[in-house]
Structures are given as C-alpha cells and as structure tokens.
Short mmCIF file of C-alpha atoms and ligand atoms in Angstrom, two decimals:
data_model
loop_
_atom_site.label_atom_id
_atom_site.label_comp_id
_atom_site.label_asym_id
_atom_site.label_seq_id
_atom_site.Cartn_x
_atom_site.Cartn_y
_atom_site.Cartn_z
CA MET I 1 -94.79 -42.68 95.38
CA SER I 2 -95.08 -39.60 92.62
CA VAL I 3 -93.16 -36.97 91.98
CA SER I 4 -93.44 -33.89 90.21
CA LEU I 5 -90.94 -31.54 88.13
CA ILE I 6 -90.50 -27.84 88.33
CA ILE I 7 -88.00 -26.50 85.72
CA LEU I 8 -87.08 -22.98 86.23
CA ALA I 9 -86.33 -21.42 82.79
CA ALA I 10 -87.55 -17.95 83.22
CA GLY I 11 -84.00 -16.04 83.11
CA LYS I 12 -82.96 -14.42 80.49
CA GLY I 13 -79.54 -15.33 80.14
CA THR I 14 -78.02 -11.80 79.45
CA ARG I 15 -74.34 -13.36 78.87
CA MET I 16 -75.50 -15.39 75.98
CA ASN I 17 -75.98 -12.16 73.96
CA SER I 18 -78.62 -13.40 72.23
CA ASP I 19 -82.38 -12.60 71.02
CA LEU I 20 -83.42 -16.56 71.59
CA PRO I 21 -83.75 -17.42 74.98
CA LYS I 22 -80.79 -19.45 76.85
CA VAL I 23 -82.62 -22.40 77.56
CA LEU I 24 -83.71 -22.91 73.55
CA HIS I 25 -80.03 -23.02 72.54
CA PRO I 26 -79.25 -26.20 71.01
CA LEU I 27 -76.95 -29.07 72.37
CA GLY I 28 -76.95 -31.83 70.61
CA SER I 29 -79.65 -30.80 68.50
CA ALA I 30 -82.15 -30.11 71.14
CA PRO I 31 -82.90 -27.01 72.65
CA LEU I 32 -80.95 -27.28 76.37
CA LEU I 33 -84.85 -27.38 78.14
CA HIS I 34 -84.95 -30.67 76.48
CA HIS I 35 -82.17 -32.00 78.36
CA ALA I 36 -83.51 -31.11 81.74
CA LEU I 37 -86.76 -32.60 80.78
CA HIS I 38 -85.21 -35.56 79.41
CA ALA I 39 -83.14 -36.76 83.02
CA GLY I 40 -86.72 -35.62 84.95
CA GLN I 41 -89.08 -37.79 82.56
CA SER I 42 -87.12 -40.57 83.53
CA LEU I 43 -88.50 -40.50 86.66
CA ASP I 44 -92.05 -40.76 85.52
CA PRO I 45 -93.19 -37.50 87.09
CA GLU I 46 -97.14 -37.28 87.49
CA GLN I 47 -96.93 -33.18 86.51
CA ILE I 48 -93.92 -31.43 84.99
CA VAL I 49 -94.09 -27.38 85.25
CA VAL I 50 -91.58 -25.19 83.20
CA VAL I 51 -91.59 -21.71 84.75
CA ALA I 52 -91.26 -19.49 81.68
CA GLY I 53 -90.17 -15.94 81.90
CA HIS I 54 -87.90 -14.23 78.84
CA GLY I 55 -89.53 -15.61 75.46
CA ALA I 56 -92.19 -17.42 77.54
CA ALA I 57 -94.20 -18.14 74.14
CA GLN I 58 -90.91 -19.71 72.62
CA VAL I 59 -90.08 -21.78 75.40
CA GLU I 60 -93.88 -23.22 76.27
CA LYS I 61 -94.02 -24.26 72.41
CA ALA I 62 -90.81 -25.85 73.03
CA ALA I 63 -92.00 -27.66 76.32
CA ARG I 64 -95.00 -28.81 74.37
CA ALA I 65 -93.12 -30.14 71.70
CA PHE I 66 -90.94 -32.31 74.06
CA ASP I 67 -94.44 -33.43 76.07
CA ALA I 68 -97.64 -31.98 75.19
CA GLY I 69 -98.71 -32.52 78.83
CA ILE I 70 -96.11 -30.37 80.13
CA GLU I 71 -98.03 -27.26 81.82
CA VAL I 72 -96.00 -23.63 81.79
CA VAL I 73 -96.30 -20.99 84.07
CA LEU I 74 -95.42 -17.15 83.57
CA GLN I 75 -92.77 -15.45 85.68
CA ALA I 76 -93.29 -12.13 84.33
CA GLU I 77 -90.48 -10.85 86.55
CA GLN I 78 -87.64 -12.26 87.65
CA LEU I 79 -87.22 -12.01 91.33
CA GLY I 80 -85.35 -14.68 92.30
CA THR I 81 -85.19 -19.05 92.23
CA GLY I 82 -87.30 -19.00 95.09
CA HIS I 83 -89.92 -16.69 93.62
CA ALA I 84 -89.63 -18.58 90.85
CA VAL I 85 -90.62 -21.82 92.35
CA ALA I 86 -93.57 -20.01 94.41
CA GLN I 87 -95.19 -19.62 90.54
CA ALA I 88 -95.54 -23.13 90.17
CA ALA I 89 -97.36 -23.39 93.44
CA PRO I 90 -101.42 -22.91 92.56
CA LEU I 91 -100.62 -25.66 89.53
CA LEU I 92 -98.84 -28.12 91.82
CA ALA I 93 -101.58 -27.64 94.91
CA ASP I 94 -102.78 -30.98 94.73
CA ALA I 95 -100.05 -32.74 93.74
CA ALA I 96 -98.88 -35.91 96.43
CA GLY I 97 -95.58 -37.12 96.89
CA ASP I 98 -92.10 -35.38 95.91
CA ALA I 99 -91.66 -32.22 93.56
CA ILE I 100 -87.85 -31.46 92.17
CA VAL I 101 -86.57 -28.32 90.74
CA LEU I 102 -84.47 -28.35 88.11
CA TYR I 103 -82.79 -25.93 85.69
CA GLY I 104 -83.44 -25.39 82.66
CA ASP I 105 -79.82 -23.84 81.39
CA THR I 106 -78.30 -27.28 83.55
CA PRO I 107 -78.31 -30.34 81.12
CA PHE I 108 -76.31 -33.05 82.07
CA VAL I 109 -77.87 -33.78 85.72
CA ARG I 110 -78.66 -37.82 85.21
CA ALA I 111 -81.37 -39.57 85.93
CA GLU I 112 -79.81 -42.00 88.16
CA THR I 113 -78.60 -39.00 90.62
CA LEU I 114 -82.11 -37.65 90.61
CA GLN I 115 -83.29 -40.87 91.88
CA THR I 116 -80.91 -41.02 94.19
CA MET I 117 -82.18 -37.67 95.64
CA LEU I 118 -85.61 -39.46 95.76
CA ASP I 119 -84.20 -42.38 97.83
CA ALA I 120 -82.42 -39.71 99.98
CA ARG I 121 -85.81 -38.22 100.75
CA ALA I 122 -86.33 -41.44 103.26
CA ARG I 123 -83.37 -39.73 105.64
CA HIS I 124 -84.23 -35.98 105.41
CA ALA I 125 -87.10 -33.81 104.47
CA VAL I 126 -85.38 -31.76 102.03
CA VAL I 127 -82.38 -32.86 99.86
CA VAL I 128 -79.92 -30.95 97.58
CA LEU I 129 -77.13 -31.49 95.08
CA GLY I 130 -74.46 -30.78 95.88
CA PHE I 131 -70.72 -30.95 94.04
CA GLU I 132 -67.20 -30.71 95.15
CA ALA I 133 -66.18 -27.58 92.71
CA ALA I 134 -62.87 -27.43 91.38
CA ASP I 135 -63.35 -23.72 91.29
CA PRO I 136 -65.98 -22.88 93.64
CA GLY I 137 -66.34 -19.22 91.89
CA ARG I 138 -69.62 -17.67 92.66
CA TYR I 139 -71.76 -20.80 93.12
CA GLY I 140 -73.80 -20.77 96.48
CA ARG I 141 -71.68 -22.97 99.50
CA LEU I 142 -73.46 -25.60 101.25
CA ILE I 143 -72.84 -25.23 105.35
CA THR I 144 -73.11 -28.74 106.79
CA SER I 145 -72.51 -30.12 109.78
CA GLY I 146 -71.79 -34.25 109.53
CA ASP I 147 -74.77 -35.76 107.32
CA THR I 148 -76.96 -32.38 107.39
CA LEU I 149 -77.24 -29.26 105.87
CA ASP I 150 -77.86 -26.61 107.96
CA ARG I 151 -78.06 -23.83 105.27
CA ILE I 152 -76.79 -22.72 102.02
CA VAL I 153 -75.06 -19.05 101.77
CA GLU I 154 -74.92 -17.30 98.32
CA PHE I 155 -71.59 -15.97 97.32
CA LYS I 156 -72.61 -12.50 97.59
CA ASP I 157 -73.85 -12.79 100.96
CA ALA I 158 -70.77 -14.74 102.26
CA THR I 159 -68.16 -14.51 104.79
CA ASP I 160 -64.58 -15.18 103.50
CA GLU I 161 -64.67 -18.17 105.73
CA GLU I 162 -67.69 -18.99 103.92
CA ARG I 163 -66.63 -18.94 100.64
CA ALA I 164 -63.50 -21.12 101.70
CA ILE I 165 -65.96 -23.89 101.59
CA THR I 166 -65.78 -25.77 98.11
CA LEU I 167 -68.99 -28.17 98.72
CA CYS I 168 -71.34 -26.38 96.40
CA ASN I 169 -75.43 -26.00 95.41
CA SER I 170 -75.96 -27.35 91.97
CA GLY I 171 -78.95 -26.05 92.46
CA VAL I 172 -81.26 -29.07 92.33
CA ILE I 173 -83.65 -29.49 95.00
CA CYS I 174 -86.11 -32.47 96.66
CA ALA I 175 -88.61 -32.19 99.00
CA GLU I 176 -92.33 -33.12 99.55
CA ALA I 177 -94.28 -30.89 97.18
CA SER I 178 -96.09 -28.98 100.23
CA THR I 179 -93.63 -28.73 102.33
CA LEU I 180 -91.89 -27.15 99.34
CA PHE I 181 -94.11 -24.62 98.59
CA ALA I 182 -95.27 -24.29 102.28
CA LEU I 183 -91.20 -23.10 103.16
CA VAL I 184 -91.34 -21.22 99.50
CA SER I 185 -94.05 -18.95 100.74
CA LYS I 186 -92.24 -17.72 104.15
CA LEU I 187 -89.31 -16.47 101.79
CA GLY I 188 -87.83 -13.19 102.08
CA ASN I 189 -85.40 -11.00 99.81
CA ASP I 190 -82.79 -9.28 102.35
CA ASN I 191 -79.93 -10.00 101.07
CA ALA I 192 -77.23 -9.02 98.99
CA ALA I 193 -79.01 -9.39 95.76
CA GLY I 194 -82.50 -8.30 96.82
CA GLU I 195 -83.74 -11.83 95.62
CA TYR I 196 -85.97 -14.44 96.96
CA TYR I 197 -83.21 -17.03 97.15
CA LEU I 198 -84.59 -21.02 97.28
CA THR I 199 -81.36 -21.73 98.81
CA ASP I 200 -82.97 -19.77 102.07
CA ILE I 201 -85.41 -23.02 102.51
CA ILE I 202 -82.72 -24.85 103.90
CA ALA I 203 -81.96 -22.86 106.86
CA LEU I 204 -86.01 -22.04 107.38
CA ALA I 205 -86.60 -25.78 106.96
CA ARG I 206 -84.35 -26.48 110.17
CA ALA I 207 -85.08 -24.05 111.89
CA GLU I 208 -88.66 -25.81 111.82
CA GLY I 209 -86.87 -29.20 113.24
CA LEU I 210 -87.37 -30.34 109.35
CA SER I 211 -83.91 -32.42 108.30
CA ALA I 212 -82.04 -31.29 105.24
CA GLY I 213 -79.28 -33.22 103.76
CA VAL I 214 -76.87 -33.58 100.82
CA VAL I 215 -76.45 -35.62 97.89
CA ILE I 216 -72.87 -35.41 96.01
CA CYS I 217 -72.67 -35.78 92.28
CA ASP I 218 -69.82 -35.16 89.79
CA GLU I 219 -68.90 -31.75 89.16
CA ALA I 220 -69.29 -32.28 85.25
CA GLU I 221 -73.25 -33.09 85.89
CA THR I 222 -74.12 -29.65 87.44
CA LEU I 223 -72.25 -27.47 84.60
CA GLY I 224 -74.69 -24.50 83.68
CA ILE I 225 -74.56 -22.69 80.49
CA ASN I 226 -74.12 -19.11 80.36
CA THR I 227 -72.25 -18.39 77.80
CA ARG I 228 -71.79 -19.04 74.42
CA ALA I 229 -68.36 -20.39 74.88
CA GLU I 230 -69.76 -22.41 78.01
CA LEU I 231 -72.29 -23.90 75.26
CA SER I 232 -69.65 -25.15 72.84
CA ARG I 233 -67.68 -26.53 75.84
CA ALA I 234 -70.80 -28.49 76.90
CA GLU I 235 -71.49 -29.43 73.29
CA ALA I 236 -68.07 -31.02 73.26
CA ALA I 237 -68.14 -32.80 76.59
CA PHE I 238 -72.52 -34.15 75.11
CA GLN I 239 -70.16 -35.61 72.12
CA ALA I 240 -67.72 -37.17 73.47
CA ARG I 241 -70.32 -38.87 75.66
CA MET I 242 -72.44 -39.89 72.70
CA ARG I 243 -69.56 -41.28 70.86
CA ALA I 244 -68.62 -43.56 73.84
CA GLU I 245 -71.66 -44.71 74.70
CA ALA I 246 -72.49 -45.67 71.03
CA MET I 247 -69.22 -47.75 70.85
CA GLU I 248 -70.26 -49.39 74.30
CA ASN I 249 -73.68 -50.50 72.52
CA GLY I 250 -71.19 -52.15 69.53
CA VAL I 251 -71.56 -49.39 67.07
CA THR I 252 -68.53 -48.87 65.06
CA LEU I 253 -66.96 -45.36 64.72
CA ALA I 254 -63.98 -45.03 62.03
CA ASP I 255 -63.03 -41.57 63.50
CA PRO I 256 -65.55 -40.70 66.64
CA ALA I 257 -63.87 -37.06 66.85
CA THR I 258 -65.79 -36.46 63.69
CA THR I 259 -68.95 -37.83 64.27
CA TYR I 260 -71.95 -35.56 65.73
CA PHE I 261 -75.21 -36.98 67.26
CA ALA I 262 -78.24 -35.68 68.24
CA MET I 263 -79.76 -36.04 71.85
CA ASP I 264 -82.24 -38.77 70.46
CA THR I 265 -80.08 -40.48 67.85
CA VAL I 266 -80.60 -44.30 68.37
CA ILE I 267 -78.15 -46.97 66.11
CA GLY I 268 -78.32 -50.39 66.52
CA ARG I 269 -75.07 -53.23 67.26
CA ASP I 270 -73.08 -53.66 64.65
CA THR I 271 -73.90 -50.68 62.65
CA THR I 272 -70.55 -48.79 61.19
CA ILE I 273 -70.82 -44.89 60.59
CA GLY I 274 -67.97 -43.71 58.40
CA PRO I 275 -65.51 -40.34 59.34
CA ASN I 276 -67.58 -36.75 59.31
CA VAL I 277 -71.08 -37.80 59.75
CA VAL I 278 -73.46 -35.65 61.14
CA PHE I 279 -76.88 -36.58 62.54
CA GLY I 280 -79.46 -33.69 63.43
CA PRO I 281 -82.73 -34.65 65.58
CA ARG I 282 -85.17 -37.90 65.05
CA VAL I 283 -82.75 -40.39 63.53
CA THR I 284 -83.11 -43.81 64.49
CA ILE I 285 -80.95 -46.55 62.72
CA GLU I 286 -81.59 -50.19 63.05
CA SER I 287 -78.38 -53.04 63.42
CA GLY I 288 -76.14 -54.01 60.95
CA ALA I 289 -76.51 -50.91 58.77
CA GLU I 290 -73.34 -48.62 57.31
CA ILE I 291 -73.30 -45.10 56.76
CA ARG I 292 -70.44 -43.83 54.88
CA ALA I 293 -68.08 -40.97 55.49
CA PHE I 294 -69.71 -37.13 54.88
CA CYS I 295 -73.54 -37.62 55.21
CA HIS I 296 -75.90 -35.62 57.02
CA LEU I 297 -78.97 -37.24 58.28
CA GLU I 298 -82.20 -36.08 60.00
CA GLY I 299 -85.72 -37.31 60.80
CA CYS I 300 -85.09 -40.27 59.37
CA HIS I 301 -85.31 -44.39 59.53
CA ILE I 302 -82.26 -46.62 58.32
CA SER I 303 -83.27 -50.63 58.43
CA ARG I 304 -80.85 -53.52 58.78
CA GLY I 305 -78.41 -54.18 56.18
CA ALA I 306 -78.74 -50.77 54.12
CA THR I 307 -75.97 -48.97 53.33
CA VAL I 308 -75.96 -44.60 52.83
CA GLY I 309 -73.29 -42.45 51.42
CA PRO I 310 -71.00 -41.43 51.26
CA PHE I 311 -71.91 -38.11 50.46
CA ALA I 312 -75.90 -38.48 51.08
CA ARG I 313 -78.32 -36.54 52.93
CA LEU I 314 -81.20 -38.26 54.42
CA ARG I 315 -84.02 -35.29 55.67
CA PRO I 316 -87.10 -35.72 57.71
CA GLY I 317 -89.18 -38.78 56.22
CA ALA I 318 -86.66 -40.60 54.71
CA GLU I 319 -87.55 -44.38 55.43
CA LEU I 320 -85.15 -46.87 54.15
CA ALA I 321 -86.20 -50.37 54.49
CA GLU I 322 -83.85 -53.46 54.74
CA ASP I 323 -80.92 -53.75 52.35
CA VAL I 324 -81.53 -50.22 50.62
CA HIS I 325 -78.79 -48.73 48.99
CA VAL I 326 -78.46 -44.63 48.78
CA GLY I 327 -75.26 -43.76 46.82
CA ASN I 328 -73.39 -40.63 46.38
CA PHE I 329 -74.89 -37.19 45.95
CA VAL I 330 -78.53 -38.44 46.75
CA GLU I 331 -81.05 -36.31 48.79
CA ILE I 332 -83.78 -38.32 50.01
CA LYS I 333 -86.80 -36.32 51.68
CA ASN I 334 -90.63 -37.67 53.04
CA ALA I 335 -90.23 -40.82 50.90
CA VAL I 336 -90.41 -44.58 51.59
CA LEU I 337 -88.09 -46.61 50.08
CA ASP I 338 -89.13 -50.45 50.34
CA GLU I 339 -86.78 -53.67 50.69
CA GLY I 340 -83.64 -53.80 47.91
CA VAL I 341 -84.18 -50.19 46.51
CA LYS I 342 -80.86 -48.94 44.41
CA VAL I 343 -80.66 -45.10 44.39
CA GLY I 344 -77.05 -44.93 43.57
CA HIS I 345 -76.09 -41.97 42.49
CA LEU I 346 -76.96 -37.76 42.01
CA THR I 347 -80.45 -38.39 42.79
CA TYR I 348 -83.05 -36.35 44.70
CA LEU I 349 -86.34 -38.08 45.60
CA GLY I 350 -88.64 -36.19 47.68
CA ASP I 351 -92.34 -37.30 48.78
CA ALA I 352 -92.27 -40.41 46.69
CA HIS I 353 -92.59 -44.18 47.53
CA VAL I 354 -90.82 -46.57 45.51
CA GLY I 355 -91.31 -50.44 45.87
CA GLU I 356 -89.16 -53.23 46.43
CA HIS I 357 -86.33 -53.93 44.28
CA THR I 358 -86.78 -50.97 42.27
CA ASN I 359 -83.31 -49.76 40.52
CA ILE I 360 -83.31 -45.54 40.18
CA GLY I 361 -80.42 -44.24 37.91
CA ALA I 362 -78.59 -41.78 38.15
CA GLY I 363 -79.79 -38.14 37.79
CA THR I 364 -83.20 -39.19 38.28
CA ILE I 365 -85.40 -36.21 40.08
CA THR I 366 -88.74 -36.25 41.31
CA CYS I 367 -90.19 -32.81 40.30
CA ASN I 368 -92.53 -32.73 43.43
CA TYR I 369 -93.07 -28.84 43.53
CA ASP I 370 -95.08 -26.71 41.42
CA GLY I 371 -94.06 -23.68 42.93
CA ALA I 372 -96.71 -23.51 45.19
CA ASN I 373 -97.53 -26.86 46.47
CA LYS I 374 -96.08 -30.38 46.61
CA HIS I 375 -97.38 -34.06 45.06
CA HIS I 376 -96.48 -37.39 45.04
CA THR I 377 -94.07 -39.59 43.07
CA GLU I 378 -95.40 -43.60 43.45
CA ILE I 379 -92.89 -45.89 41.36
CA GLY I 380 -93.83 -50.03 42.01
CA PRO I 381 -91.90 -52.36 42.48
CA ARG I 382 -89.05 -53.79 40.56
CA VAL I 383 -89.23 -50.99 38.50
CA PHE I 384 -85.88 -49.55 36.54
CA ILE I 385 -85.67 -45.99 35.99
CA GLY I 386 -83.07 -44.89 33.60
CA SER I 387 -80.66 -42.08 34.13
CA ASN I 388 -81.70 -38.72 34.26
CA THR I 389 -85.89 -39.09 34.22
CA MET I 390 -87.67 -36.46 35.40
CA LEU I 391 -90.90 -37.67 37.49
CA VAL I 392 -93.12 -34.54 37.28
CA ALA I 393 -95.35 -35.41 40.10
CA PRO I 394 -98.08 -36.01 40.62
CA VAL I 395 -97.35 -39.27 38.48
CA THR I 396 -97.34 -42.86 38.97
CA VAL I 397 -94.78 -45.89 37.40
CA GLY I 398 -96.31 -49.02 37.67
CA ARG I 399 -94.68 -52.59 38.82
CA ASP I 400 -91.79 -53.93 36.31
CA ALA I 401 -92.14 -50.61 34.27
CA MET I 402 -89.23 -48.58 32.96
CA THR I 403 -88.42 -45.65 31.71
CA GLY I 404 -85.86 -44.44 29.20
CA SER I 405 -82.63 -42.64 29.80
CA GLY I 406 -83.53 -38.46 29.77
CA SER I 407 -86.97 -39.18 29.88
CA VAL I 408 -89.46 -36.08 31.20
CA ILE I 409 -92.40 -38.24 32.74
CA THR I 410 -95.35 -36.47 32.86
CA ALA I 411 -98.34 -39.08 32.39
CA ASP I 412 -98.74 -42.36 34.25
CA VAL I 413 -96.74 -45.33 32.87
CA PRO I 414 -98.26 -48.56 33.08
CA ALA I 415 -97.04 -51.76 34.55
CA GLU I 416 -94.31 -53.39 32.79
CA ALA I 417 -94.53 -50.66 29.61
CA LEU I 418 -91.60 -48.86 28.83
CA ALA I 419 -92.07 -45.08 28.66
CA VAL I 420 -89.72 -43.02 26.43
CA ALA I 421 -90.21 -39.18 26.82
CA ARG I 422 -87.73 -37.40 25.14
CA ALA I 423 -86.49 -35.80 21.44
CA LYS I 424 -85.82 -38.47 19.12
CA GLN I 425 -82.16 -38.69 17.66
CA GLU I 426 -81.00 -37.72 14.26
CA ASN I 427 -77.54 -37.83 12.68
CA LYS I 428 -76.19 -35.25 10.40
CA PRO I 429 -73.10 -37.23 8.29
CA GLY I 430 -69.99 -34.83 8.47
CA LEU I 431 -71.50 -32.15 10.10
CA ALA I 432 -69.23 -32.04 13.35
CA VAL I 433 -66.06 -31.30 11.43
CA ARG I 434 -67.77 -28.61 9.20
CA LEU I 435 -69.07 -26.84 12.08
CA MET I 436 -65.63 -27.28 13.84
CA GLU I 437 -64.00 -25.56 11.10
CA ARG I 438 -66.26 -22.74 11.11
CA PHE I 439 -65.65 -22.15 14.53
CA GLN I 440 -61.97 -22.27 14.29
CA LYS I 441 -61.75 -19.68 11.75
CA ILE I 442 -64.22 -16.98 13.74
CA LYS I 443 -61.82 -17.72 16.34
CA ALA I 444 -58.79 -16.81 14.24
CA ASP I 445 -60.45 -13.89 12.72
CA ARG I 446 -61.28 -12.19 16.08
CA GLN I 447 -57.62 -12.91 17.08
CA LYS I 448 -56.47 -11.18 14.25
CA GLY I 449 -58.68 -8.33 14.86
CA LYS I 450 -56.97 -7.68 18.01
CA GLN I 451 -53.49 -7.24 16.68
C1 UD1 A 1 -78.13 -20.36 91.73
C2 UD1 A 1 -78.25 -20.82 93.50
C3 UD1 A 1 -76.60 -21.14 93.95
C4 UD1 A 1 -76.16 -22.52 93.21
C5 UD1 A 1 -76.40 -22.05 91.30
C6 UD1 A 1 -76.14 -23.06 90.60
C7 UD1 A 1 -80.33 -19.64 94.32
C8 UD1 A 1 -80.11 -17.90 94.69
N1 UD1 A 1 -78.70 -19.81 94.26
O1 UD1 A 1 -77.43 -19.37 91.76
O2 UD1 A 1 -76.58 -21.29 95.29
O3 UD1 A 1 -74.98 -22.42 93.30
O4 UD1 A 1 -77.43 -21.44 90.95
O5 UD1 A 1 -75.82 -22.80 89.02
O6 UD1 A 1 -81.06 -20.46 94.20
N2 UD1 A 1 -84.88 -18.54 87.47
C9 UD1 A 1 -85.79 -17.97 86.98
N3 UD1 A 1 -86.46 -17.35 87.79
C10 UD1 A 1 -85.65 -16.43 88.42
C11 UD1 A 1 -84.50 -16.53 88.89
C12 UD1 A 1 -83.67 -17.47 88.05
O7 UD1 A 1 -86.48 -18.78 86.58
O8 UD1 A 1 -86.38 -15.34 88.90
C13 UD1 A 1 -83.50 -19.39 86.72
C14 UD1 A 1 -82.58 -18.98 85.84
O9 UD1 A 1 -83.05 -18.96 84.37
C15 UD1 A 1 -82.05 -20.23 86.01
C16 UD1 A 1 -81.98 -21.06 87.22
O10 UD1 A 1 -83.15 -20.17 87.62
O11 UD1 A 1 -81.82 -21.28 85.29
C17 UD1 A 1 -80.73 -20.32 87.97
O12 UD1 A 1 -80.92 -18.90 88.25
P1 UD1 A 1 -79.31 -18.19 88.26
O13 UD1 A 1 -79.85 -16.56 88.43
O14 UD1 A 1 -78.42 -18.65 87.15
O15 UD1 A 1 -78.88 -18.46 89.83
P2 UD1 A 1 -77.39 -18.15 90.05
O16 UD1 A 1 -76.65 -17.25 90.80
O17 UD1 A 1 -76.88 -18.66 89.16
CA1 CA A 2 -76.47 -19.42 86.65
#
C-alpha cells in the first residue's frame, strides 16, 4: 500500500518574532521541518509535498536539502489548513493509496504512531490523530460517538459544552489521497476565523456515509512550536530523549545533562562521552571511541578506538580512522587522519591527509588559506612533524620524513628526509647579563625622573 505525505509549512509563525520561517528554526541542530520529514520518511512515501508560503524559497531549499525528491508547492495566501492541503492536489492527482497530512512545526510525532494511523485505515476512511490534553486551550475538539469520530470543532466555533471536551485534534490526518482531495474541494470558510478548516472534512465525510476514527497518542508527540519559549522546551525534551536513547544503545554519558545531540547523531556501543560535549549535524562515531570533556564536533566521522579531546574541535570533513588520538586544543577540518595518527596538542589541520602512525607535534599548523584559495597538505605515513611546524600548502611531506621544530615548510619534503627550515641559532657569550643591566638602568632612570 503506497502512501504520500503532505507537510503544511506555509504559516508565518508570527509569535516566533523572527525573520526566519518558523519551520526552519533549529531543534537538535536540524530545522523543525526535517523532524516532521524524518518521521514521515520512515513510511517510505511515494511522494512528499511540502506546502510553503512565508519564506517559501528558504523552506524549499531546506526541504530539498533533506531529500532532493521532495516537491514544494506555494500557498501564496494562508487561507487555512484545508486550503493548504488543496494546494497539493495537482501534484498528487495520480497518487494511489493514502495521504498523510503533517505539520512542519510539529516535530515529535513518532513513526510508529503514523504506522498505527495507516493500520487504522482498514477500519475508517479518514483517521485523525488525537490526544487527551492536560490543558486543551485553543485546540480543535474531537466530537466522538463510541468508536467513531463525528466532527471536529475549532475552539473559536465551539460551545462551552464542546470546549469542556479534552480529546483534541493534533492536526495529523490520514485518508486515501483521492478521498482527501475530494473532501477538501468541498470545504467552505463560513466560520469564526473565515478560514478553510481541514478539520471540517470529518463532518463532510460522515455526511457522505464515510467512517472516521481517532488514533490516540501521547500529548508530548503532538507538541507544536509557536514561540521561542516553546522551542526551548522542545529542545530540552528532544535532548532528554536523545540522551536516554544513547544510553540504552550502550553509550556511556559521564554527565548526560551536558551532552547535546543533533537529530542525526549516531554513536556506537561502548563509546564514552565526557561532560560538556556538543554534537552538531552529521556526526558518526563507531564503537569503543572516547570523546573527552568539552569537545565540539560536527560533520565528522570517528572510528573505533579513537580518542578525542578534552577541548577538541572537529569540523566538517574530519575523518578519524581507528586508534587516532586527537588531544587538547586541536582543530581539524576537511582532513583525513589514517590509523594510529597522533595529534596531541594545540594544532590546526585543515584540507589535509595524514598517513598512518604519523605524529603531529604541538603547535603545528597547516597554512591552508592564502587569502583567496584553500590548498591541500599531504603528509605520508610514519612521519614525525616537529613542534610548531608551519606547513604552507600546497605541500607534501613524504613517508618516514621529519620536520625540525619551528620549521616553515614551503617546499615538498622527500620520503625519509629531515627538513629544517628556520634561522640558525647563534650564542653570544655574556650578552644576556649585560643587556639586563642596561634594561634595569633605563627603568631606574625613568622612575627617578617621575619623582
Ligand atoms: C490546527 C487545527 C486544530 C488543531 C491544531 C493542532 C485546523 C482548522 N485546526 O489549528 O484543530 O487542534 O492545529 O495544533 O486545522 N498552515 C498552512 N497554511 C494555512 C494555515 C496553516 O500551511 O493556510 C500550517 C501552519 O503553518 C501550521 C499548521 O498548518 O504548521 C497548522 O496551522 P495553525 O494555524 O497553527 O492551526 P491551529 O489554529 O493551531
Ligand atoms: Ca498551531
């Protein structure tokens, strides 16, 4: 049975008070929109249509970044959730099977819940995701009789008696695509808000003799983001879930409350994460690695047995092979470190490849940027880079070579050679003492002058 997704993401999100469209605000380092897409994608949808309006160009870009096959349709004026769904109709005219409507600002709906809705379609033509609200506030209320859903009434249009109902509408709806669009095409906007309410399709369906039902989920799943305060609470909930999942998967978190995950962080079993570690997007860590305190990682891969930090920064394109050691105050960007490489202290490696078992001395820098272009540094296996070596790229250091401490390497170093590129040392006997006497005298004269 094939399924398509319609993601509503046209709203302005006025209460975010932001130039950024609401659905692009980040949660776990990923736009809210990606969370909804992530849950939906687990159903292996035939087609995904995002309905965009405010900031449509940005929303389209973010949708395509998630999956290039996503289609985006413009809802120029936001005339209501029913009107928004109708915009997707031309793109899904030939869609066989079911369509599920999700909101781009509702990040926590679980894949399992969506599957339960699809299963419930065996019993009902239209399935709505509902929840028992602790504080029903302004949510739409579900009017049921027994196992069937009769209609949904929006808060604005509800009587006091209806407002007393606590079973609320999450907004997620599932029906056969053709049924959904047929119902949506019949919607009117004669209501308190003057909007085309998607929720009115329930009463329309029932009037046509179609059955409608409710799948109930936990209220936490339906949490929508409308304000920055809600976003911060959602972030806390997201982090709590990721921490719990990591520990269940066999990852040790020394101080879970200070580990920050991204939506796509993947960490293998028996890896240990020290306190105050932040994961940006696209980090994968294999089993048995160790990330020590105060590291910031994004866009990188860390292999089995590697150790990183404390105080290390791995930026996009950092690839650490097995048993690599990256120590304190080291920054690595777009660089591949082969097995057993050691970069212990105070180093920047950017746009580089380092061969296996090479040792990079403290204070080494790959000078990769000339002010306009980036250049590559190639370091062979079993090389010893002396402390405070400047590697002015493009440059190659051959296998089993060495560089002298403090060298500025501007020319390629052949395999097995020692390169020394620094001023030669000269010793001047007694000069230190004579100089110091002179400096002390200058100081004393100056102080006398002040009195
Ligand atoms: C909607 C439901 C309500 C439900 C609540 C759950 C309707 C009429 N009401 O109300 O029953 O309890 O969600 O949160 O459906 N959107 C568009 N285009 C539009 C209007 C909305 O894309 O023209 C998008 C918004 O960006 C948002 C979502 O649809 O992501 C929901 O819209 P919103 O205005 O927040 O609906 P609610 O009034 O909260
Ligand atoms: Ca809302």
